[in-house]
Short mmCIF file of N, CA, C and O in Angstrom, two decimals:
data_model
loop_
_atom_site.label_atom_id
_atom_site.label_comp_id
_atom_site.label_asym_id
_atom_site.label_seq_id
_atom_site.Cartn_x
_atom_site.Cartn_y
_atom_site.Cartn_z
N GLY A 1 15.65 -9.80 -20.40
CA GLY A 1 15.52 -10.24 -19.04
C GLY A 1 16.85 -10.37 -18.33
O GLY A 1 16.98 -10.05 -17.16
N VAL A 2 17.87 -10.86 -19.06
CA VAL A 2 19.18 -11.05 -18.44
C VAL A 2 19.76 -9.71 -18.00
O VAL A 2 20.34 -9.59 -16.93
N ALA A 3 19.58 -8.69 -18.83
CA ALA A 3 20.07 -7.36 -18.49
C ALA A 3 19.39 -6.84 -17.22
O ALA A 3 20.02 -6.21 -16.37
N GLN A 4 18.10 -7.12 -17.10
CA GLN A 4 17.36 -6.68 -15.91
C GLN A 4 17.85 -7.43 -14.66
O GLN A 4 17.90 -6.85 -13.58
N LEU A 5 18.18 -8.70 -14.81
CA LEU A 5 18.67 -9.47 -13.66
C LEU A 5 19.95 -8.88 -13.08
O LEU A 5 20.15 -8.93 -11.87
N ARG A 6 20.77 -8.30 -13.94
CA ARG A 6 22.01 -7.67 -13.44
C ARG A 6 21.69 -6.46 -12.56
O ARG A 6 22.50 -6.05 -11.75
N LYS A 7 20.52 -5.88 -12.74
CA LYS A 7 20.11 -4.71 -11.97
C LYS A 7 19.30 -5.06 -10.73
O LYS A 7 18.93 -4.18 -9.95
N LEU A 8 18.99 -6.34 -10.56
CA LEU A 8 18.06 -6.78 -9.52
C LEU A 8 18.47 -6.33 -8.12
O LEU A 8 17.65 -5.80 -7.37
N ASP A 9 19.72 -6.53 -7.75
CA ASP A 9 20.14 -6.15 -6.40
C ASP A 9 19.91 -4.66 -6.13
O ASP A 9 19.47 -4.27 -5.05
N GLY A 10 20.20 -3.83 -7.12
CA GLY A 10 19.97 -2.39 -6.97
C GLY A 10 18.49 -2.06 -6.88
O GLY A 10 18.09 -1.20 -6.08
N PHE A 11 17.66 -2.73 -7.68
CA PHE A 11 16.21 -2.52 -7.62
C PHE A 11 15.67 -2.89 -6.24
O PHE A 11 14.89 -2.15 -5.64
N VAL A 12 16.09 -4.04 -5.73
CA VAL A 12 15.61 -4.51 -4.43
C VAL A 12 16.04 -3.54 -3.33
O VAL A 12 15.24 -3.14 -2.48
N ALA A 13 17.30 -3.12 -3.37
CA ALA A 13 17.79 -2.17 -2.35
C ALA A 13 17.01 -0.87 -2.40
O ALA A 13 16.62 -0.33 -1.36
N ARG A 14 16.75 -0.38 -3.59
CA ARG A 14 16.04 0.89 -3.72
C ARG A 14 14.59 0.77 -3.26
O ARG A 14 14.06 1.68 -2.60
N ARG A 15 13.93 -0.32 -3.57
CA ARG A 15 12.56 -0.54 -3.09
C ARG A 15 12.53 -0.55 -1.56
O ARG A 15 11.64 0.03 -0.94
N ARG A 16 13.50 -1.21 -0.96
CA ARG A 16 13.57 -1.24 0.51
C ARG A 16 13.81 0.15 1.07
O ARG A 16 13.22 0.52 2.09
N GLU A 17 14.67 0.92 0.44
CA GLU A 17 14.92 2.29 0.89
C GLU A 17 13.67 3.14 0.77
O GLU A 17 13.34 3.91 1.69
N ASN A 18 12.97 3.04 -0.35
CA ASN A 18 11.75 3.82 -0.56
C ASN A 18 10.69 3.44 0.46
O ASN A 18 9.99 4.31 1.01
N PHE A 19 10.55 2.15 0.72
CA PHE A 19 9.60 1.67 1.73
C PHE A 19 9.96 2.27 3.09
O PHE A 19 9.10 2.80 3.80
N ALA A 20 11.24 2.15 3.48
CA ALA A 20 11.68 2.64 4.79
C ALA A 20 11.43 4.15 4.92
O ALA A 20 11.01 4.63 5.98
N TYR A 21 11.68 4.89 3.85
CA TYR A 21 11.43 6.33 3.88
C TYR A 21 9.96 6.62 4.15
O TYR A 21 9.61 7.43 5.02
N LEU A 22 9.07 5.97 3.38
CA LEU A 22 7.63 6.22 3.56
C LEU A 22 7.19 5.78 4.95
O LEU A 22 6.39 6.46 5.59
N ARG A 23 7.68 4.66 5.42
CA ARG A 23 7.28 4.15 6.75
C ARG A 23 7.64 5.15 7.84
O ARG A 23 6.84 5.46 8.71
N GLU A 24 8.85 5.68 7.76
CA GLU A 24 9.29 6.65 8.76
C GLU A 24 8.55 7.99 8.60
O GLU A 24 8.10 8.58 9.57
N ARG A 25 8.43 8.45 7.39
CA ARG A 25 7.81 9.74 7.12
C ARG A 25 6.34 9.76 7.53
O ARG A 25 5.83 10.77 8.02
N LEU A 26 5.62 8.65 7.34
CA LEU A 26 4.19 8.62 7.61
C LEU A 26 3.85 8.14 9.03
O LEU A 26 2.68 8.08 9.40
N GLU A 27 4.86 7.84 9.83
CA GLU A 27 4.64 7.36 11.19
C GLU A 27 3.78 8.33 12.00
O GLU A 27 2.98 7.90 12.85
N SER A 28 3.88 9.62 11.74
CA SER A 28 3.09 10.60 12.49
C SER A 28 1.59 10.45 12.21
O SER A 28 0.77 11.03 12.93
N LEU A 29 1.22 9.70 11.18
CA LEU A 29 -0.19 9.49 10.84
C LEU A 29 -0.71 8.14 11.36
O LEU A 29 -1.80 7.72 10.99
N ALA A 30 0.04 7.49 12.23
CA ALA A 30 -0.33 6.15 12.71
C ALA A 30 -1.67 6.14 13.46
O ALA A 30 -2.29 5.09 13.59
N ASP A 31 -2.12 7.30 13.93
CA ASP A 31 -3.43 7.35 14.57
C ASP A 31 -4.56 7.34 13.53
O ASP A 31 -5.71 7.06 13.86
N ARG A 32 -4.24 7.61 12.28
CA ARG A 32 -5.24 7.63 11.20
C ARG A 32 -5.05 6.50 10.18
O ARG A 32 -5.98 6.14 9.48
N LEU A 33 -3.80 6.01 10.10
CA LEU A 33 -3.48 4.99 9.11
C LEU A 33 -2.81 3.79 9.77
O LEU A 33 -2.03 3.95 10.71
N ILE A 34 -3.11 2.62 9.27
CA ILE A 34 -2.35 1.43 9.65
C ILE A 34 -1.27 1.28 8.59
O ILE A 34 -1.56 1.13 7.40
N LEU A 35 -0.03 1.39 9.04
CA LEU A 35 1.11 1.34 8.12
C LEU A 35 1.68 -0.08 8.09
O LEU A 35 1.63 -0.80 9.09
N PRO A 36 2.25 -0.46 6.97
CA PRO A 36 2.77 -1.82 6.84
C PRO A 36 4.03 -2.06 7.65
O PRO A 36 4.82 -1.13 7.88
N GLU A 37 4.19 -3.28 8.07
CA GLU A 37 5.39 -3.71 8.78
C GLU A 37 5.79 -5.07 8.24
O GLU A 37 4.92 -5.92 8.01
N PRO A 38 7.07 -5.31 8.07
CA PRO A 38 7.48 -6.63 7.61
C PRO A 38 7.24 -7.68 8.70
O PRO A 38 7.24 -7.37 9.89
N THR A 39 7.03 -8.89 8.28
CA THR A 39 6.92 -10.00 9.21
C THR A 39 8.25 -10.13 9.96
O THR A 39 9.31 -10.02 9.32
N PRO A 40 8.22 -10.33 11.26
CA PRO A 40 9.49 -10.47 11.99
C PRO A 40 10.39 -11.53 11.34
O PRO A 40 9.94 -12.59 10.93
N GLY A 41 11.66 -11.19 11.24
CA GLY A 41 12.64 -12.10 10.65
C GLY A 41 12.70 -12.08 9.14
O GLY A 41 13.47 -12.82 8.54
N SER A 42 11.87 -11.22 8.50
CA SER A 42 11.87 -11.16 7.04
C SER A 42 12.57 -9.88 6.57
O SER A 42 12.74 -8.94 7.34
N ASP A 43 12.95 -9.86 5.32
CA ASP A 43 13.55 -8.69 4.70
C ASP A 43 13.00 -8.59 3.29
O ASP A 43 13.69 -8.86 2.31
N PRO A 44 11.72 -8.19 3.16
CA PRO A 44 11.07 -8.24 1.85
C PRO A 44 11.61 -7.22 0.85
O PRO A 44 12.12 -6.18 1.22
N SER A 45 11.44 -7.57 -0.40
CA SER A 45 11.61 -6.61 -1.48
C SER A 45 10.20 -6.12 -1.79
O SER A 45 9.42 -6.80 -2.45
N TRP A 46 9.85 -4.97 -1.28
CA TRP A 46 8.49 -4.47 -1.33
C TRP A 46 8.06 -4.13 -2.74
O TRP A 46 8.76 -3.44 -3.47
N PHE A 47 6.88 -4.60 -3.11
CA PHE A 47 6.26 -4.28 -4.39
C PHE A 47 5.55 -2.94 -4.30
O PHE A 47 5.51 -2.17 -5.24
N GLY A 48 4.98 -2.67 -3.14
CA GLY A 48 4.25 -1.44 -2.91
C GLY A 48 4.19 -1.14 -1.44
O GLY A 48 4.75 -1.87 -0.62
N PHE A 49 3.50 -0.07 -1.11
CA PHE A 49 3.36 0.37 0.28
C PHE A 49 1.88 0.37 0.61
O PHE A 49 1.15 1.33 0.30
N PRO A 50 1.38 -0.72 1.22
CA PRO A 50 -0.05 -0.79 1.54
C PRO A 50 -0.40 0.07 2.75
O PRO A 50 0.33 0.11 3.74
N ILE A 51 -1.51 0.77 2.65
CA ILE A 51 -1.98 1.67 3.70
C ILE A 51 -3.45 1.36 3.97
O ILE A 51 -4.24 1.28 3.04
N THR A 52 -3.79 1.21 5.24
CA THR A 52 -5.18 1.01 5.63
C THR A 52 -5.64 2.23 6.41
O THR A 52 -5.00 2.64 7.38
N VAL A 53 -6.74 2.81 5.97
CA VAL A 53 -7.30 3.97 6.66
C VAL A 53 -8.09 3.47 7.87
O VAL A 53 -8.97 2.62 7.74
N ARG A 54 -7.73 3.96 9.04
CA ARG A 54 -8.42 3.55 10.27
C ARG A 54 -9.86 4.06 10.26
O ARG A 54 -10.13 5.17 9.78
N SER A 55 -10.75 3.27 10.85
CA SER A 55 -12.16 3.67 10.88
C SER A 55 -12.35 4.98 11.66
O SER A 55 -13.24 5.76 11.35
N GLU A 56 -11.49 5.23 12.64
CA GLU A 56 -11.61 6.46 13.44
C GLU A 56 -10.89 7.65 12.81
O GLU A 56 -10.81 8.73 13.41
N ALA A 57 -10.39 7.51 11.59
CA ALA A 57 -9.65 8.59 10.94
C ALA A 57 -10.53 9.75 10.53
O ALA A 57 -10.05 10.86 10.31
N GLY A 58 -11.83 9.49 10.39
CA GLY A 58 -12.74 10.56 9.98
C GLY A 58 -12.71 10.83 8.48
O GLY A 58 -13.22 11.86 8.03
N ILE A 59 -12.11 9.92 7.73
CA ILE A 59 -12.05 10.05 6.27
C ILE A 59 -12.03 8.64 5.70
O ILE A 59 -11.53 7.71 6.32
N SER A 60 -12.60 8.49 4.54
CA SER A 60 -12.66 7.17 3.92
C SER A 60 -11.46 6.93 3.01
O SER A 60 -10.80 7.87 2.56
N ARG A 61 -11.21 5.65 2.75
CA ARG A 61 -10.17 5.30 1.79
C ARG A 61 -10.45 5.96 0.45
O ARG A 61 -9.55 6.49 -0.20
N ASP A 62 -11.71 5.94 0.02
CA ASP A 62 -12.06 6.51 -1.28
C ASP A 62 -11.76 8.01 -1.34
O ASP A 62 -11.30 8.51 -2.36
N ALA A 63 -12.00 8.72 -0.25
CA ALA A 63 -11.69 10.15 -0.21
C ALA A 63 -10.18 10.37 -0.27
O ALA A 63 -9.71 11.29 -0.96
N VAL A 64 -9.43 9.54 0.44
CA VAL A 64 -7.97 9.67 0.42
C VAL A 64 -7.43 9.40 -0.97
O VAL A 64 -6.64 10.17 -1.51
N THR A 65 -7.86 8.29 -1.57
CA THR A 65 -7.34 7.95 -2.90
C THR A 65 -7.78 8.97 -3.95
O THR A 65 -7.01 9.28 -4.85
N ALA A 66 -8.99 9.50 -3.83
CA ALA A 66 -9.43 10.54 -4.78
C ALA A 66 -8.54 11.77 -4.67
O ALA A 66 -8.16 12.38 -5.69
N SER A 67 -8.20 12.15 -3.46
CA SER A 67 -7.33 13.30 -3.24
C SER A 67 -5.94 13.04 -3.83
O SER A 67 -5.36 13.91 -4.49
N LEU A 68 -5.41 11.85 -3.60
CA LEU A 68 -4.10 11.51 -4.14
C LEU A 68 -4.11 11.49 -5.67
O LEU A 68 -3.22 12.05 -6.31
N GLU A 69 -5.11 10.85 -6.23
CA GLU A 69 -5.21 10.76 -7.70
C GLU A 69 -5.34 12.16 -8.31
O GLU A 69 -4.73 12.43 -9.34
N ALA A 70 -6.11 13.04 -7.67
CA ALA A 70 -6.27 14.40 -8.18
C ALA A 70 -4.94 15.15 -8.18
O ALA A 70 -4.73 16.05 -8.99
N ALA A 71 -4.05 14.76 -7.27
CA ALA A 71 -2.73 15.40 -7.18
C ALA A 71 -1.69 14.68 -8.03
O ALA A 71 -0.50 15.00 -7.96
N GLY A 72 -2.12 13.69 -8.81
CA GLY A 72 -1.20 12.99 -9.70
C GLY A 72 -0.49 11.80 -9.08
O GLY A 72 0.43 11.26 -9.68
N VAL A 73 -0.91 11.39 -7.89
CA VAL A 73 -0.32 10.22 -7.24
C VAL A 73 -1.21 9.02 -7.56
O VAL A 73 -2.38 9.01 -7.21
N ARG A 74 -0.65 8.05 -8.23
CA ARG A 74 -1.40 6.85 -8.60
C ARG A 74 -1.52 5.90 -7.43
O ARG A 74 -0.55 5.66 -6.71
N THR A 75 -2.72 5.39 -7.24
CA THR A 75 -3.00 4.44 -6.17
C THR A 75 -3.61 3.20 -6.78
O THR A 75 -4.10 3.21 -7.91
N ARG A 76 -3.58 2.14 -6.03
CA ARG A 76 -4.23 0.89 -6.43
C ARG A 76 -4.90 0.29 -5.19
O ARG A 76 -4.40 0.44 -4.08
N LEU A 77 -6.00 -0.40 -5.44
CA LEU A 77 -6.63 -1.16 -4.35
C LEU A 77 -5.82 -2.43 -4.17
O LEU A 77 -5.06 -2.83 -5.05
N LEU A 78 -6.01 -3.06 -3.06
CA LEU A 78 -5.24 -4.26 -2.76
C LEU A 78 -5.83 -5.44 -3.52
O LEU A 78 -6.63 -6.20 -3.00
N PHE A 79 -5.48 -5.53 -4.77
CA PHE A 79 -5.87 -6.60 -5.67
C PHE A 79 -7.37 -6.85 -5.59
O PHE A 79 -8.15 -5.94 -5.75
N ALA A 80 -7.80 -8.05 -5.31
CA ALA A 80 -9.23 -8.36 -5.38
C ALA A 80 -9.96 -8.14 -4.06
O ALA A 80 -11.17 -8.28 -4.01
N GLY A 81 -9.26 -7.82 -3.01
CA GLY A 81 -9.92 -7.66 -1.72
C GLY A 81 -10.35 -9.01 -1.18
O GLY A 81 -9.65 -10.00 -1.29
N ASN A 82 -11.53 -9.05 -0.64
CA ASN A 82 -12.07 -10.30 -0.10
C ASN A 82 -12.60 -11.13 -1.28
O ASN A 82 -13.65 -10.84 -1.84
N LEU A 83 -11.87 -12.15 -1.62
CA LEU A 83 -12.20 -12.93 -2.83
C LEU A 83 -13.60 -13.52 -2.82
O LEU A 83 -14.24 -13.60 -3.86
N VAL A 84 -14.11 -13.92 -1.65
CA VAL A 84 -15.44 -14.53 -1.64
C VAL A 84 -16.54 -13.51 -1.90
O VAL A 84 -17.68 -13.88 -2.13
N ARG A 85 -16.21 -12.23 -1.92
CA ARG A 85 -17.17 -11.19 -2.25
C ARG A 85 -17.17 -10.89 -3.76
O ARG A 85 -17.97 -10.09 -4.23
N GLN A 86 -16.27 -11.50 -4.49
CA GLN A 86 -16.16 -11.26 -5.93
C GLN A 86 -17.25 -12.03 -6.68
O GLN A 86 -17.63 -13.13 -6.28
N PRO A 87 -17.74 -11.48 -7.79
CA PRO A 87 -18.80 -12.15 -8.57
C PRO A 87 -18.44 -13.57 -9.01
O PRO A 87 -19.32 -14.41 -9.15
N ALA A 88 -17.19 -13.85 -9.21
CA ALA A 88 -16.79 -15.19 -9.65
C ALA A 88 -17.15 -16.27 -8.64
O ALA A 88 -17.27 -17.44 -9.00
N TYR A 89 -17.35 -15.88 -7.39
CA TYR A 89 -17.68 -16.86 -6.35
C TYR A 89 -19.18 -17.08 -6.17
O TYR A 89 -19.59 -17.91 -5.37
N ARG A 90 -20.00 -16.33 -6.90
CA ARG A 90 -21.44 -16.54 -6.80
C ARG A 90 -21.76 -17.94 -7.32
O ARG A 90 -21.35 -18.32 -8.41
N GLY A 91 -22.50 -18.69 -6.54
CA GLY A 91 -22.90 -20.02 -6.95
C GLY A 91 -21.81 -21.08 -6.82
O GLY A 91 -22.01 -22.22 -7.22
N VAL A 92 -20.66 -20.72 -6.29
CA VAL A 92 -19.57 -21.67 -6.11
C VAL A 92 -19.54 -22.11 -4.66
O VAL A 92 -19.64 -21.28 -3.75
N GLU A 93 -19.43 -23.41 -4.45
CA GLU A 93 -19.32 -23.90 -3.08
C GLU A 93 -17.90 -23.70 -2.58
O GLU A 93 -16.94 -24.01 -3.28
N TYR A 94 -17.79 -23.17 -1.39
CA TYR A 94 -16.50 -23.01 -0.75
C TYR A 94 -16.72 -23.00 0.75
O TYR A 94 -17.85 -22.84 1.23
N ARG A 95 -15.66 -23.19 1.49
CA ARG A 95 -15.73 -23.23 2.94
C ARG A 95 -14.94 -22.05 3.50
O ARG A 95 -13.88 -21.72 3.01
N VAL A 96 -15.52 -21.40 4.49
CA VAL A 96 -14.84 -20.30 5.17
C VAL A 96 -14.58 -20.75 6.60
O VAL A 96 -15.51 -21.15 7.31
N ALA A 97 -13.32 -20.71 7.01
CA ALA A 97 -12.95 -21.07 8.38
C ALA A 97 -12.80 -19.78 9.17
O ALA A 97 -11.85 -19.03 8.98
N GLY A 98 -13.76 -19.47 10.03
CA GLY A 98 -13.70 -18.24 10.80
C GLY A 98 -14.36 -17.09 10.07
O GLY A 98 -14.93 -17.25 9.00
N GLY A 99 -14.25 -15.92 10.65
CA GLY A 99 -14.85 -14.74 10.05
C GLY A 99 -13.97 -14.12 8.98
O GLY A 99 -12.80 -14.45 8.85
N LEU A 100 -14.55 -13.24 8.23
CA LEU A 100 -13.83 -12.56 7.16
C LEU A 100 -13.73 -11.06 7.41
O LEU A 100 -13.59 -10.26 6.48
N ASP A 101 -13.82 -10.69 8.69
CA ASP A 101 -13.80 -9.27 9.04
C ASP A 101 -12.53 -8.57 8.55
O ASP A 101 -12.60 -7.45 8.02
N THR A 102 -11.38 -9.19 8.72
CA THR A 102 -10.13 -8.57 8.29
C THR A 102 -10.08 -8.46 6.77
O THR A 102 -9.67 -7.43 6.23
N ALA A 103 -10.51 -9.49 6.07
CA ALA A 103 -10.53 -9.44 4.61
C ALA A 103 -11.48 -8.34 4.13
O ALA A 103 -11.16 -7.61 3.18
N ASP A 104 -12.63 -8.19 4.78
CA ASP A 104 -13.55 -7.11 4.42
C ASP A 104 -12.92 -5.74 4.70
O ASP A 104 -13.06 -4.80 3.92
N ARG A 105 -12.23 -5.64 5.82
CA ARG A 105 -11.58 -4.38 6.19
C ARG A 105 -10.56 -3.99 5.14
O ARG A 105 -10.49 -2.84 4.71
N ILE A 106 -9.76 -4.95 4.73
CA ILE A 106 -8.75 -4.68 3.70
C ILE A 106 -9.44 -4.30 2.39
O ILE A 106 -9.03 -3.35 1.71
N MET A 107 -10.50 -5.01 2.05
CA MET A 107 -11.23 -4.72 0.81
C MET A 107 -11.78 -3.29 0.81
O MET A 107 -11.76 -2.61 -0.21
N ASN A 108 -12.24 -2.83 1.96
CA ASN A 108 -12.92 -1.53 2.04
C ASN A 108 -12.01 -0.36 2.41
O ASN A 108 -12.32 0.78 2.07
N ASP A 109 -10.91 -0.63 3.12
CA ASP A 109 -10.13 0.46 3.71
C ASP A 109 -8.67 0.53 3.30
O ASP A 109 -7.95 1.43 3.73
N THR A 110 -8.20 -0.42 2.48
CA THR A 110 -6.78 -0.48 2.15
C THR A 110 -6.54 -0.09 0.70
O THR A 110 -7.32 -0.40 -0.19
N PHE A 111 -5.44 0.61 0.48
CA PHE A 111 -4.94 0.91 -0.85
C PHE A 111 -3.43 0.87 -0.78
O PHE A 111 -2.85 0.73 0.30
N TRP A 112 -2.77 0.98 -1.90
CA TRP A 112 -1.32 1.04 -1.86
C TRP A 112 -0.79 2.00 -2.91
O TRP A 112 -1.46 2.33 -3.87
N VAL A 113 0.41 2.48 -2.62
CA VAL A 113 1.16 3.30 -3.55
C VAL A 113 2.46 2.55 -3.84
O VAL A 113 2.90 1.71 -3.06
N GLY A 114 3.06 2.86 -4.96
CA GLY A 114 4.25 2.14 -5.37
C GLY A 114 5.51 2.60 -4.67
O GLY A 114 5.59 3.71 -4.14
N VAL A 115 6.50 1.73 -4.68
CA VAL A 115 7.84 2.05 -4.18
C VAL A 115 8.87 1.80 -5.30
O VAL A 115 9.98 1.36 -5.06
N TYR A 116 8.44 2.10 -6.51
CA TYR A 116 9.25 1.94 -7.71
C TYR A 116 10.69 2.42 -7.47
O TYR A 116 10.90 3.49 -6.89
N PRO A 117 11.69 1.65 -7.89
CA PRO A 117 13.07 2.03 -7.62
C PRO A 117 13.50 3.35 -8.26
O PRO A 117 14.48 3.95 -7.83
N GLY A 118 12.77 3.82 -9.26
CA GLY A 118 13.12 5.07 -9.92
C GLY A 118 12.61 6.32 -9.21
O GLY A 118 12.84 7.44 -9.68
N LEU A 119 11.93 6.15 -8.08
CA LEU A 119 11.47 7.33 -7.33
C LEU A 119 12.66 8.02 -6.70
O LEU A 119 13.40 7.43 -5.92
N ASP A 120 12.85 9.29 -7.02
CA ASP A 120 13.93 10.06 -6.41
C ASP A 120 13.41 10.75 -5.15
O ASP A 120 12.23 10.66 -4.82
N SER A 121 14.27 11.45 -4.46
CA SER A 121 13.89 12.07 -3.18
C SER A 121 12.78 13.10 -3.37
O SER A 121 11.90 13.22 -2.52
N ASN A 122 12.80 13.85 -4.47
CA ASN A 122 11.73 14.84 -4.71
C ASN A 122 10.37 14.15 -4.87
O ASN A 122 9.37 14.62 -4.34
N ARG A 123 10.34 13.07 -5.62
CA ARG A 123 9.09 12.35 -5.82
C ARG A 123 8.62 11.68 -4.53
O ARG A 123 7.42 11.67 -4.24
N LEU A 124 9.54 11.13 -3.77
CA LEU A 124 9.16 10.53 -2.48
C LEU A 124 8.61 11.59 -1.53
O LEU A 124 7.62 11.35 -0.83
N ASP A 125 9.25 12.74 -1.49
CA ASP A 125 8.75 13.84 -0.65
C ASP A 125 7.35 14.26 -1.08
O ASP A 125 6.48 14.49 -0.25
N TYR A 126 7.14 14.36 -2.39
CA TYR A 126 5.83 14.74 -2.91
C TYR A 126 4.79 13.69 -2.55
O TYR A 126 3.69 14.03 -2.08
N LEU A 127 5.14 12.44 -2.72
CA LEU A 127 4.23 11.35 -2.38
C LEU A 127 3.84 11.41 -0.91
O LEU A 127 2.66 11.40 -0.56
N ALA A 128 4.82 11.52 -0.04
CA ALA A 128 4.55 11.56 1.40
C ALA A 128 3.74 12.80 1.79
O ALA A 128 2.77 12.71 2.55
N SER A 129 4.11 13.96 1.28
CA SER A 129 3.39 15.19 1.66
C SER A 129 1.96 15.17 1.11
O SER A 129 1.04 15.68 1.75
N THR A 130 1.75 14.54 -0.04
CA THR A 130 0.40 14.44 -0.59
C THR A 130 -0.46 13.51 0.26
O THR A 130 -1.64 13.79 0.50
N ILE A 131 0.12 12.43 0.73
CA ILE A 131 -0.62 11.53 1.64
C ILE A 131 -0.94 12.26 2.94
O ILE A 131 -2.05 12.21 3.45
N GLU A 132 0.05 12.96 3.49
CA GLU A 132 -0.18 13.72 4.73
C GLU A 132 -1.32 14.70 4.57
O GLU A 132 -2.19 14.80 5.44
N ALA A 133 -1.33 15.44 3.48
CA ALA A 133 -2.38 16.44 3.24
C ALA A 133 -3.74 15.78 3.07
O ALA A 133 -4.75 16.32 3.52
N ALA A 134 -3.78 14.63 2.42
CA ALA A 134 -5.06 13.96 2.17
C ALA A 134 -5.68 13.41 3.44
O ALA A 134 -6.91 13.32 3.55
N VAL A 135 -4.85 13.05 4.40
CA VAL A 135 -5.35 12.41 5.62
C VAL A 135 -5.63 13.39 6.73
O VAL A 135 -6.46 13.15 7.60
N ARG A 136 -4.97 14.52 6.72
CA ARG A 136 -5.15 15.49 7.82
C ARG A 136 -6.41 16.28 7.70
O ARG A 136 -7.08 16.48 6.83
#
């Protein structure tokens, strides 16, 4: 662990660079995808690059992720999605303040790809072009 801590600053910088590259490269798809943005005033060390497929995109998240996976690009869903829709919450009392439309949207339409610091420019280009092809 100590050896990894010495590399932390480089890992964080590279994750930020990879995120910025994908954000800029995929901006042309903003009519089909909701792309992530940092909270104003923050400078996150991104774990991944979350993407939400817009309802008007004419393609589903599942179709996009299937296309990416078939091309060797690994995707993940956004963790558990809407937690109150999970089986563990059946029969459990809980309170919901407001609607859960956004949580449902994320559960149904969002996925993410990694911004691993070891991604080189060729892999980033492949990742971006594969996403572009899957969405167009």
